[in-house]
Amino acid sequence: NFMPVCSLGLCGLHHPWLVAAGYSCSGPLCATAVAVKTLPLQTDSTNVTDKILNLPLEMPDFFRCADRLMEPYLFGSRLDQDIIDLDQTVEHLQSALNFTAHIAYRGSVILFVSRRRQFGHLVESTAQDCGEYAHTRYWQGGLLTNAPIQYGPGVRLPDLIVFFSTLNNVFQQHVGVRDAAKMNIPTVGLVDSNCNPSLVTYPVPGNDDTPAAMELYCRLFKMTINRAKDKRRQMELLQGRSAVGLTTSS
Amino acid sequence: MAASGGRTVGSFLWKCGNCCFNFNTVSSNLTRQVLSRQLCVSAVLHRKNLAAAGPEKFSEEFIKKQVEEFNIGKRHLANMMGEDPETFTQGDINRSIAYLFPSGLFDKKAKPLMKHPDEVFPKQRAVQWGADGRPFHFLFYTGKQSYYSLMHDTFTKALAVEKHQDRLRGKDLFTQDAKQISLVGSRWLLKEELEELLVETISEHDYARFIQLMERLLSLPYCSVEEDFVQRYRRQLEIQSSKQQVQPLQYDQHGVAYSTGDGKQRKTATGTVLLRDSGSGSISINGTNYVHYFPVLQDREQLMFPLHFMGVLGRFDMQCSVSGGGHSSQAGALRLAISRAMLSFLSEGQVETMRQAGLLTPDPRIKERKKPGQEGARRKFTWKKR
């Protein structure tokens, strides 16, 4: 009884509660035993696209009711899986990584947030390797909004927050997304099909369920930040040398 | 200074300045300035306020100044008591303060004290970020950085152990009966001890999760790889009976073994006992026979209980002397003195049995003081409705 719902979806008559009803009948699908879906490769694809396309990134969500606002990023759904348009993902990911690189180049504070217990350790290790900060634990209410009292006066808030999953353990939007918007902190977020991407500055539609996908994203962010910091150090050395050169010459 | 109620020694010394005390070290001007500081501190600073929210209440310079003042005050105290300032220990300081400021209060925290500032002021964290504002710790923004970094490290260790196990399985060297960490005779850190270690307040839930994670680490068959890490969070349980001081047996001219039980207190009664291993079983208290001295059966039972418990009723000869208190407290004091004297005749296991029976524990109960506004210690005045 899934096919009629899917056809309805493809026709564009999308009622969320029908969708929910259809999906809830299926019960939790075993996410482990899903065949790898490879979309037809495009001729001028980059390395990153290759990597993303060859991974099982379109996997079923358990409590999956695709958010209305995520529809532009989805092709639709097939056999209870929401298929995300990876061309858009690549564009979004590229702009997000570019932004992160610029932020890291300026020496700002970046905070990695994820409330998925499966990947908490991975995210914390990534942050440690980059030299940035992580928060994969219970989010206390006033961490951003009440910071001077929680941490002490004169604390510096993060200048970028990267969400590896914008949902918390109860499948509601993470408080950090709203708080960052309140404190004018730009956010980069990995939004899955059941997330609300409206408050995220640089949403990256993609799957946040599989270990392989998460490891890929962590690796990408770590690489970007490390490269940006190395570049910064290089530029500072050059500046230092050129300043020395100027003084000695004059 | 912050603490109220601390006694200033300045005024006392100033009065006694004319009474020819020797102040070798400092000139008179400096003396006047320094002496007006407080030497003793009150109980306000005893309260451990770990991780004071906001900036540190006591800055580094403040603590340094306190340490200097403590050292100078220690030297003054030594001079006052006529002792050598170089070899003045903390025990000497405590005795001097108890002598100079005698206190009849029961609570230890209410008595005047003079200790090194590191023991008095609670440990707290310095500012957590550098000059550019970037915090030092990568988990700073969680709020509980030490606790979460501990959890992170423990989980990393667990993953490392699992990886080690997988490697062994790959080489076919995996055995279920690998060497296990011995946990006998040790206990997990208490919540308070963990808080002290991390310099952070932890909730009960957090502590429970930490213990759960450590137990999970211990459940892995090859956890002995991370033994050092685990032992850091365990404390040895002390065997209580080893704390007992057993005096060696002494022998008199006829070769008979004897031992003395040192004078024990029970509610202002003190008693001493001389036990002789002669085999007659006679007891004399203050020169008189015990039957005449203790006409009440209960008191005589108290005397006999240690001997009866160890089954050596007729073996020992006892010469006791007792003073103070009433008949019941004298009997209790003698019982404790007899048990202590018997220790030299017994083996380790028997000492432990006696300790568990409660024969070696001094009874701390004393008469509770009467409070103002009440008729007695507990009894209130008759309540009248109108």
Short mmCIF file of N, CA and C in Angstrom, two decimals, chain B residues 66-129:
data_model
loop_
_atom_site.label_atom_id
_atom_site.label_comp_id
_atom_site.label_asym_id
_atom_site.label_seq_id
_atom_site.Cartn_x
_atom_site.Cartn_y
_atom_site.Cartn_z
N GLN B 66 48.17 35.90 50.68
CA GLN B 66 47.77 35.13 51.85
C GLN B 66 48.88 34.16 52.26
N VAL B 67 49.53 33.55 51.26
CA VAL B 67 50.61 32.59 51.58
C VAL B 67 51.76 33.31 52.29
N GLU B 68 52.09 34.51 51.77
CA GLU B 68 53.19 35.26 52.41
C GLU B 68 52.83 35.60 53.85
N GLU B 69 51.59 36.08 54.02
CA GLU B 69 51.17 36.47 55.36
C GLU B 69 51.16 35.27 56.30
N PHE B 70 50.75 34.13 55.76
CA PHE B 70 50.74 32.91 56.58
C PHE B 70 52.15 32.58 57.05
N ASN B 71 53.10 32.66 56.13
CA ASN B 71 54.48 32.30 56.51
C ASN B 71 55.03 33.26 57.54
N ILE B 72 54.75 34.56 57.35
CA ILE B 72 55.24 35.54 58.34
C ILE B 72 54.57 35.30 59.68
N GLY B 73 53.26 35.05 59.65
CA GLY B 73 52.53 34.80 60.89
C GLY B 73 53.04 33.57 61.61
N LYS B 74 53.43 32.56 60.82
CA LYS B 74 53.96 31.32 61.42
C LYS B 74 55.24 31.63 62.20
N ARG B 75 56.09 32.46 61.62
CA ARG B 75 57.34 32.79 62.29
C ARG B 75 57.07 33.58 63.58
N HIS B 76 56.10 34.50 63.50
CA HIS B 76 55.75 35.26 64.69
C HIS B 76 55.24 34.35 65.79
N LEU B 77 54.40 33.39 65.38
CA LEU B 77 53.83 32.46 66.35
C LEU B 77 54.94 31.64 67.01
N ALA B 78 55.89 31.20 66.20
CA ALA B 78 57.01 30.42 66.74
C ALA B 78 57.80 31.25 67.76
N ASN B 79 58.02 32.50 67.41
CA ASN B 79 58.75 33.37 68.35
C ASN B 79 57.98 33.56 69.63
N MET B 80 56.65 33.71 69.47
CA MET B 80 55.80 33.91 70.63
C MET B 80 55.89 32.73 71.57
N MET B 81 55.88 31.51 70.97
CA MET B 81 55.88 30.31 71.82
C MET B 81 57.28 29.95 72.26
N GLY B 82 58.26 30.72 71.81
CA GLY B 82 59.64 30.48 72.23
C GLY B 82 60.28 29.31 71.50
N GLU B 83 59.78 29.00 70.29
CA GLU B 83 60.36 27.86 69.56
C GLU B 83 61.08 28.35 68.32
N ASP B 84 61.77 27.43 67.67
CA ASP B 84 62.57 27.79 66.51
C ASP B 84 61.68 27.98 65.29
N PRO B 85 61.68 29.15 64.66
CA PRO B 85 60.79 29.38 63.51
C PRO B 85 61.07 28.46 62.33
N GLU B 86 62.33 28.00 62.20
CA GLU B 86 62.67 27.18 61.03
C GLU B 86 61.99 25.82 61.10
N THR B 87 61.87 25.25 62.30
CA THR B 87 61.33 23.89 62.42
C THR B 87 59.96 23.89 63.08
N PHE B 88 59.15 24.84 62.68
CA PHE B 88 57.81 24.94 63.28
C PHE B 88 56.82 24.24 62.37
N THR B 89 56.30 23.09 62.77
CA THR B 89 55.42 22.32 61.88
C THR B 89 53.96 22.69 62.10
N GLN B 90 53.10 22.11 61.25
CA GLN B 90 51.67 22.39 61.35
C GLN B 90 51.11 21.91 62.67
N GLY B 91 51.62 20.77 63.16
CA GLY B 91 51.17 20.25 64.45
C GLY B 91 51.48 21.23 65.56
N ASP B 92 52.69 21.85 65.49
CA ASP B 92 53.06 22.86 66.50
C ASP B 92 52.14 24.05 66.43
N ILE B 93 51.81 24.45 65.17
CA ILE B 93 50.90 25.60 65.00
C ILE B 93 49.57 25.29 65.66
N ASN B 94 49.05 24.07 65.40
CA ASN B 94 47.73 23.72 65.96
C ASN B 94 47.76 23.77 67.48
N ARG B 95 48.85 23.25 68.05
CA ARG B 95 48.93 23.24 69.52
C ARG B 95 49.01 24.66 70.06
N SER B 96 49.80 25.49 69.37
CA SER B 96 49.94 26.87 69.86
C SER B 96 48.62 27.61 69.81
N ILE B 97 47.90 27.42 68.71
CA ILE B 97 46.61 28.12 68.57
C ILE B 97 45.64 27.61 69.62
N ALA B 98 45.66 26.31 69.88
CA ALA B 98 44.76 25.75 70.90
C ALA B 98 45.12 26.30 72.27
N TYR B 99 46.42 26.58 72.48
CA TYR B 99 46.85 27.11 73.76
C TYR B 99 46.49 28.58 73.90
N LEU B 100 46.72 29.34 72.81
CA LEU B 100 46.49 30.78 72.89
C LEU B 100 45.01 31.14 72.84
N PHE B 101 44.26 30.36 72.06
CA PHE B 101 42.82 30.64 71.93
C PHE B 101 42.03 29.41 72.34
N PRO B 102 41.94 29.13 73.65
CA PRO B 102 41.21 27.93 74.06
C PRO B 102 39.72 28.08 73.74
N SER B 103 39.16 27.04 73.15
CA SER B 103 37.77 27.12 72.74
C SER B 103 37.00 25.96 73.34
N GLY B 104 35.84 26.27 73.94
CA GLY B 104 35.04 25.20 74.52
C GLY B 104 34.02 24.66 73.55
N LEU B 105 34.09 25.08 72.29
CA LEU B 105 33.08 24.66 71.31
C LEU B 105 33.36 23.24 70.85
N PHE B 106 32.29 22.52 70.53
CA PHE B 106 32.44 21.12 70.12
C PHE B 106 32.83 20.99 68.66
N ASP B 107 32.17 21.79 67.81
CA ASP B 107 32.35 21.63 66.37
C ASP B 107 33.77 22.05 65.98
N LYS B 108 34.46 21.16 65.29
CA LYS B 108 35.85 21.46 64.91
C LYS B 108 35.90 22.67 64.00
N LYS B 109 34.84 22.82 63.16
CA LYS B 109 34.86 23.92 62.21
C LYS B 109 34.66 25.26 62.88
N ALA B 110 34.19 25.28 64.12
CA ALA B 110 33.93 26.54 64.80
C ALA B 110 35.15 27.02 65.56
N LYS B 111 36.15 26.17 65.70
CA LYS B 111 37.33 26.57 66.48
C LYS B 111 38.27 27.38 65.59
N PRO B 112 39.05 28.29 66.20
CA PRO B 112 39.98 29.07 65.39
C PRO B 112 41.06 28.17 64.80
N LEU B 113 41.43 28.48 63.55
CA LEU B 113 42.42 27.64 62.90
C LEU B 113 43.43 28.50 62.16
N MET B 114 44.61 27.95 61.97
CA MET B 114 45.61 28.64 61.18
C MET B 114 46.25 27.61 60.26
N LYS B 115 45.88 27.67 59.00
CA LYS B 115 46.39 26.65 58.07
C LYS B 115 46.92 27.33 56.82
N HIS B 116 47.69 26.61 56.05
CA HIS B 116 48.18 27.11 54.79
C HIS B 116 47.02 27.47 53.87
N PRO B 117 47.07 28.62 53.18
CA PRO B 117 45.92 29.06 52.37
C PRO B 117 45.48 28.02 51.33
N ASP B 118 46.36 27.17 50.86
CA ASP B 118 45.95 26.16 49.88
C ASP B 118 44.94 25.20 50.47
N GLU B 119 45.04 24.98 51.79
CA GLU B 119 44.06 24.07 52.41
C GLU B 119 42.79 24.80 52.78
N VAL B 120 42.86 26.11 52.92
CA VAL B 120 41.70 26.86 53.40
C VAL B 120 40.82 27.31 52.23
N PHE B 121 41.46 27.94 51.23
CA PHE B 121 40.68 28.45 50.10
C PHE B 121 40.43 27.33 49.12
N PRO B 122 39.21 27.21 48.62
CA PRO B 122 38.92 26.09 47.72
C PRO B 122 39.67 26.25 46.40
N LYS B 123 40.01 25.11 45.84
CA LYS B 123 40.69 25.13 44.54
C LYS B 123 39.71 25.62 43.49
N GLN B 124 40.14 26.52 42.66
CA GLN B 124 39.23 26.95 41.61
C GLN B 124 39.99 27.16 40.33
N ARG B 125 39.23 27.30 39.28
CA ARG B 125 39.87 27.37 37.97
C ARG B 125 40.20 28.79 37.59
N ALA B 126 41.31 28.93 36.93
CA ALA B 126 41.67 30.25 36.41
C ALA B 126 40.81 30.55 35.19
N VAL B 127 41.00 31.72 34.62
CA VAL B 127 40.21 32.11 33.45
C VAL B 127 40.47 31.12 32.32
N GLN B 128 39.38 30.73 31.65
CA GLN B 128 39.44 29.59 30.74
C GLN B 128 39.85 29.94 29.33
N TRP B 129 40.07 31.22 29.03
CA TRP B 129 40.44 31.55 27.66
C TRP B 129 41.64 32.47 27.62
#
